[in-house]
Short mmCIF file of C-alpha atoms in Angstrom, two decimals:
data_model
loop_
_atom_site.label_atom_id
_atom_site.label_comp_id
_atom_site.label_asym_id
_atom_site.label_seq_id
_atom_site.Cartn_x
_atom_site.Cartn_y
_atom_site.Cartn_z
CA UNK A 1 -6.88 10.55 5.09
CA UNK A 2 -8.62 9.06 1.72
CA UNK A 3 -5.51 6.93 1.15
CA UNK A 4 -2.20 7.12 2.07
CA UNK A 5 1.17 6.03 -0.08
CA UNK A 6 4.56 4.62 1.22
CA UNK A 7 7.13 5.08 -1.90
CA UNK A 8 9.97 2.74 -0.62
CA UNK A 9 9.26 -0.65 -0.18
CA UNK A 10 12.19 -1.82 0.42
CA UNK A 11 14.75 -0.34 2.15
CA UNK A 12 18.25 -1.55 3.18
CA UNK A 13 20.89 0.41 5.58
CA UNK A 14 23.90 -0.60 7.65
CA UNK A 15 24.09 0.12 11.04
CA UNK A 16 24.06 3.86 12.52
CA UNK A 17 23.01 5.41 8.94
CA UNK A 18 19.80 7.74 8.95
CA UNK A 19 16.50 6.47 8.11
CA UNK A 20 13.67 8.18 6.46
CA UNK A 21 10.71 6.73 5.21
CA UNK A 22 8.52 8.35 2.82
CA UNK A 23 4.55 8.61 3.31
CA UNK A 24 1.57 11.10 1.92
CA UNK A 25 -1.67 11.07 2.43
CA UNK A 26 -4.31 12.73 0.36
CA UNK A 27 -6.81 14.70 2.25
CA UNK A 28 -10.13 13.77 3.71
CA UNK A 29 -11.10 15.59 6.34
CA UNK A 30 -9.84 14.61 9.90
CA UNK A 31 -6.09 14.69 9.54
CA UNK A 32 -4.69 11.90 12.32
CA UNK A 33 -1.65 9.91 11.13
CA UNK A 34 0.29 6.89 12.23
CA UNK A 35 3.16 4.74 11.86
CA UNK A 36 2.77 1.45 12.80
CA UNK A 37 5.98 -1.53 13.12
CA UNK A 38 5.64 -4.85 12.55
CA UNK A 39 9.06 -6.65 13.79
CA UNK A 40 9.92 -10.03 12.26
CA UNK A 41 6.92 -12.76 13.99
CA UNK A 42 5.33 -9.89 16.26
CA UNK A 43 2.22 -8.05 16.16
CA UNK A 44 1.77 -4.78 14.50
CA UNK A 45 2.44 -1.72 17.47
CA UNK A 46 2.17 1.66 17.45
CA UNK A 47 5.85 4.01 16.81
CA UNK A 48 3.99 7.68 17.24
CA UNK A 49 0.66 9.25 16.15
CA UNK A 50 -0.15 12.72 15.23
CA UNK A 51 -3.51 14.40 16.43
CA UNK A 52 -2.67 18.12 16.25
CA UNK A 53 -0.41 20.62 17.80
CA UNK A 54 3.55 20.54 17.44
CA UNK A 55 4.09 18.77 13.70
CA UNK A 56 7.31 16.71 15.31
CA UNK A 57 6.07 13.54 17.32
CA UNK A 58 8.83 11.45 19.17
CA UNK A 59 7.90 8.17 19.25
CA UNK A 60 8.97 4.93 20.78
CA UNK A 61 12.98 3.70 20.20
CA UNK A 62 14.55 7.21 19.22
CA UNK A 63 11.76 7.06 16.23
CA UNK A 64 10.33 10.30 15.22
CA UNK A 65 8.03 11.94 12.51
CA UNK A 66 7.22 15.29 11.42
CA UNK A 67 3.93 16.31 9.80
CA UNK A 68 4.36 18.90 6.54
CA UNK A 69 0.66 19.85 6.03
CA UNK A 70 1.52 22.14 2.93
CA UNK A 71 3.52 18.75 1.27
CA UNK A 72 0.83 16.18 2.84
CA UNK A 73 3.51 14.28 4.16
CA UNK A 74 4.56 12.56 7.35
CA UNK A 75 7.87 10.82 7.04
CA UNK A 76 9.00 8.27 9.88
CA UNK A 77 13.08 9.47 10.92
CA UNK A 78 15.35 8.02 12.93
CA UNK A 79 19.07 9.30 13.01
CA UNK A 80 20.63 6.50 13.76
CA UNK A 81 19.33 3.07 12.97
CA UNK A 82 20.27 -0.73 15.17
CA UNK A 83 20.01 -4.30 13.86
CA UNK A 84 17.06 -3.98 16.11
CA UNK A 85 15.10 -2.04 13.39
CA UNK A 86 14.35 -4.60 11.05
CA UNK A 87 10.70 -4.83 10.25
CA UNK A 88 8.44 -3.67 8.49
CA UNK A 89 6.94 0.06 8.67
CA UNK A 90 3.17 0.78 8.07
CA UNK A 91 2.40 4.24 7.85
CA UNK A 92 -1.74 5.06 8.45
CA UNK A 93 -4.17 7.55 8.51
CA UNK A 94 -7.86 8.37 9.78
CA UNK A 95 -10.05 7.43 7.23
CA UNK A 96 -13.48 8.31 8.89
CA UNK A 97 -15.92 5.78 10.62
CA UNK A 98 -13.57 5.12 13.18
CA UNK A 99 -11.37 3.08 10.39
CA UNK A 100 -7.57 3.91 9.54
CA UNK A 101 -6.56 3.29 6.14
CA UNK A 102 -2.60 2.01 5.70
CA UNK A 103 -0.05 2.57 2.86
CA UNK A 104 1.44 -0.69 1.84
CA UNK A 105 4.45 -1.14 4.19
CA UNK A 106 8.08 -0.56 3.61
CA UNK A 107 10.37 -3.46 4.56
CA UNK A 108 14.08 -2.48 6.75
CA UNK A 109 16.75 -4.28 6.56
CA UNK A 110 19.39 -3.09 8.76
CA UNK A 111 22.62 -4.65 8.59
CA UNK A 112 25.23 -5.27 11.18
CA UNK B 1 -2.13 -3.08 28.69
CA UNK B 2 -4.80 -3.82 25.73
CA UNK B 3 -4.63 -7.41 24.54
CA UNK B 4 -5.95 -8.68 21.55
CA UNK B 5 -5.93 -12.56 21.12
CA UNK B 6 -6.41 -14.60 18.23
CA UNK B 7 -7.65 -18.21 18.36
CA UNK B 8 -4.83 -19.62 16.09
CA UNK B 9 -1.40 -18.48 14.71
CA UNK B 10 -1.54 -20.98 11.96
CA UNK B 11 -3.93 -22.38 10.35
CA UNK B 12 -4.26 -24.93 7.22
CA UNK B 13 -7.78 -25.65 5.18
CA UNK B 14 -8.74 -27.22 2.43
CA UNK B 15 -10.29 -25.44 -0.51
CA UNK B 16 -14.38 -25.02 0.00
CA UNK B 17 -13.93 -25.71 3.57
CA UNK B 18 -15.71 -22.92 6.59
CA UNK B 19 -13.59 -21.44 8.52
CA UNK B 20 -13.62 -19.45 11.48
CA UNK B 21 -11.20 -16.81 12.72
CA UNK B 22 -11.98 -15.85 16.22
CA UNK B 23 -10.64 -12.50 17.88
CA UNK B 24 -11.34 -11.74 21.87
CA UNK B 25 -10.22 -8.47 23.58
CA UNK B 26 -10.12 -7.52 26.68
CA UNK B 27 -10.68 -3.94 27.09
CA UNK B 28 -14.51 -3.52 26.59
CA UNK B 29 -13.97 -1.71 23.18
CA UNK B 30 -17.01 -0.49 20.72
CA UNK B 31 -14.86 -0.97 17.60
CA UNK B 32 -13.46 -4.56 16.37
CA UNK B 33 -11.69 -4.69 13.12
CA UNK B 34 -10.55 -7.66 10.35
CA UNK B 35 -7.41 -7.33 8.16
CA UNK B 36 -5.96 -9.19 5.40
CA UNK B 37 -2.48 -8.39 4.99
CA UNK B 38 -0.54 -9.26 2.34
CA UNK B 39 2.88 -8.35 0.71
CA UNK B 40 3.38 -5.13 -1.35
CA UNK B 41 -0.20 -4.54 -0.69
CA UNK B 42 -0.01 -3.39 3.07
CA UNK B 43 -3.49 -3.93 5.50
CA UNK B 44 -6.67 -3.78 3.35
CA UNK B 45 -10.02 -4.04 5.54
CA UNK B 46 -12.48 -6.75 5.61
CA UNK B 47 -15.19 -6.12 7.87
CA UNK B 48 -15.59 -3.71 11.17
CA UNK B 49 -18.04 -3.57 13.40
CA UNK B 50 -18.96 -0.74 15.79
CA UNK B 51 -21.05 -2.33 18.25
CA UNK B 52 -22.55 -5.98 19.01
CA UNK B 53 -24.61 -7.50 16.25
CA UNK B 54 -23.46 -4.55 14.06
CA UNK B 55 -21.34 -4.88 11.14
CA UNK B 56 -20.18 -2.97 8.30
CA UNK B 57 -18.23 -4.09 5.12
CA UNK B 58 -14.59 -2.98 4.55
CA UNK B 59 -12.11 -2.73 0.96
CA UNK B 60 -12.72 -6.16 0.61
CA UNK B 61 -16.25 -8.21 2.02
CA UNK B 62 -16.16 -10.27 -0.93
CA UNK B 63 -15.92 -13.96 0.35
CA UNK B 64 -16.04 -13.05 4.18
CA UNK B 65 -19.21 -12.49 6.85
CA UNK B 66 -18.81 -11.71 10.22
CA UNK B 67 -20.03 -12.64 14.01
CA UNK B 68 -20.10 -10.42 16.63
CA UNK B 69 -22.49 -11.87 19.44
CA UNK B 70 -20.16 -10.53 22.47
CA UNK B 71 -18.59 -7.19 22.83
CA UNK B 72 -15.25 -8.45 23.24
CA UNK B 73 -15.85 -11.23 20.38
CA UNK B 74 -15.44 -10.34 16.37
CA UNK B 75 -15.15 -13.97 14.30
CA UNK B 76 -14.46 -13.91 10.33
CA UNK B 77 -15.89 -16.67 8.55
CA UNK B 78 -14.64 -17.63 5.36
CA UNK B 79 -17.60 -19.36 4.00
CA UNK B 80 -16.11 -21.68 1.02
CA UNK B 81 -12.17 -21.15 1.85
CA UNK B 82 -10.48 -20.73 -1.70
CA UNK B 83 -7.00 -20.16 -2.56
CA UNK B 84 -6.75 -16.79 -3.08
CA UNK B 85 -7.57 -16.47 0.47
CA UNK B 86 -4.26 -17.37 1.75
CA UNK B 87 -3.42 -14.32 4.29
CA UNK B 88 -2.23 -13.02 7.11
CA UNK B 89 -5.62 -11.93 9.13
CA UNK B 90 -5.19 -9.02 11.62
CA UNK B 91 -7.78 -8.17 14.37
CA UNK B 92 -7.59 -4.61 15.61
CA UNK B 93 -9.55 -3.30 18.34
CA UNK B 94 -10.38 0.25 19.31
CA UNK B 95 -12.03 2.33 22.13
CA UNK B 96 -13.07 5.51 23.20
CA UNK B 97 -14.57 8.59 20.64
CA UNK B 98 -11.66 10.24 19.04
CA UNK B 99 -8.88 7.46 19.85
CA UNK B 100 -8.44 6.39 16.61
CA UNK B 101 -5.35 4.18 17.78
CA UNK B 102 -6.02 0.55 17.24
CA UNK B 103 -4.37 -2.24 18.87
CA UNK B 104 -3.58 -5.47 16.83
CA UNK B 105 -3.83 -9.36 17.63
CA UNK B 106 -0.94 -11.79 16.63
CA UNK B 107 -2.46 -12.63 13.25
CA UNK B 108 -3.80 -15.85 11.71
CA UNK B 109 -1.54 -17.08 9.18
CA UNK B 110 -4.02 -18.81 6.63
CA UNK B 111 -3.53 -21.14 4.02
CA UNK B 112 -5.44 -22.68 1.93
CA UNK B 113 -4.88 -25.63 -0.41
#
């Protein structure tokens, strides 16, 4: 991916509502994609990553993502979200060189 | 399990000061990685470097040089701290040819006043 674009920043949901959370990526070869979590005072970890093969990864923590080559998306799902899911999301891509280039985050607040 | 340490979770300087970010890891990998990160504007990257004594600039050099004497030992050096370098500095480390997963430090929270 040349660069890669999370359209919510901010996102707010009660418990056990759906999550989605958008990301694209624009095109640049090599198409590996992440999503990245960053819980409140923790180090960034990796959710899933997508190399090739079946477009739905399962992740870590009932997290999953599905890879739509034809829309250049790969949104981050989970059906039903816990208190435990507040952080911030980082979506990422392959950017060549070894390097991954990130979208700007989206911040979840899940309320009890 | 792949640990990445960083020398200091917090960290306050004083503008036109040197500072030194240190990042060790312990998994003998090729590929050692700086990141600022700040809000609404996600992970941009600083500097990488692919090997010892090799380097290559990231998004953003501008202000920054790097160290990397060790394998397992990638400092960022802010040569004349200003403000607009208070961050959040990542250190990502990756190994292997086509594992493009990196794993991240605890991150240096920087200010500068």
């Amino acid at each position: 991916a040349q660069s890669v674009s999370q359209h919510n920043h901010h996102v707010i949901l009660s418990e056990a509502a759906s999550l989605e959370l958008g990301c694209n990526y624009s095109y640049g070869g090599t198409v590996n994609l992440f999503w990245y979590v960053q819980y409140p005072g923790q180090h960034l970890q990796l959710l899933l990553k997508y190399f090739s093969g079946d477009p739905l990864v399962k992740g870590i923590k009932g997290f999953e993502a599905e890879f739509i080559k034809s829309k250049f998306s790969f949104n981050l799902r989970k059906p039903s979200v816990q208190w435990s899911d507040t952080a911030e999301y980082f979506c990422a891509g392959y950017g060549g060189f070894q390097k991954l280039v990130f979208g700007t985050g989206t911040r979840l607040l899940v309320s009890p | 399990d792949v640990k990445v340490t960083q020398s200091s979770r917090y960290l306050v300087k004083r503008t036109g000061e040197k500072v030194f970010l240190e990042c060790v890891q312990d998994m003998d990998h090729e590929n050692m990685f700086w990141y600022r990160q700040d809000p609404g504007l996600g992970l941009r990257l600083i500097y990488f470097s692919y090997d010892v004594k090799m380097k290559e600039k990231g998004d953003i050099p501008e202000g920054y040089s790097v160290s990397r004497e060790k394998k397992e030992r990638f400092s960022l050096i802010l040569e004349s701290a200003s403000t607009n370098q208070t961050s959040m500095y990542l250190c990502a480390s990756l190994g292997g040819r086509r594992a493009y997963e990196q794993y991240f430090g605890p991150g240096t929270r920087l200010t500068v006043t």
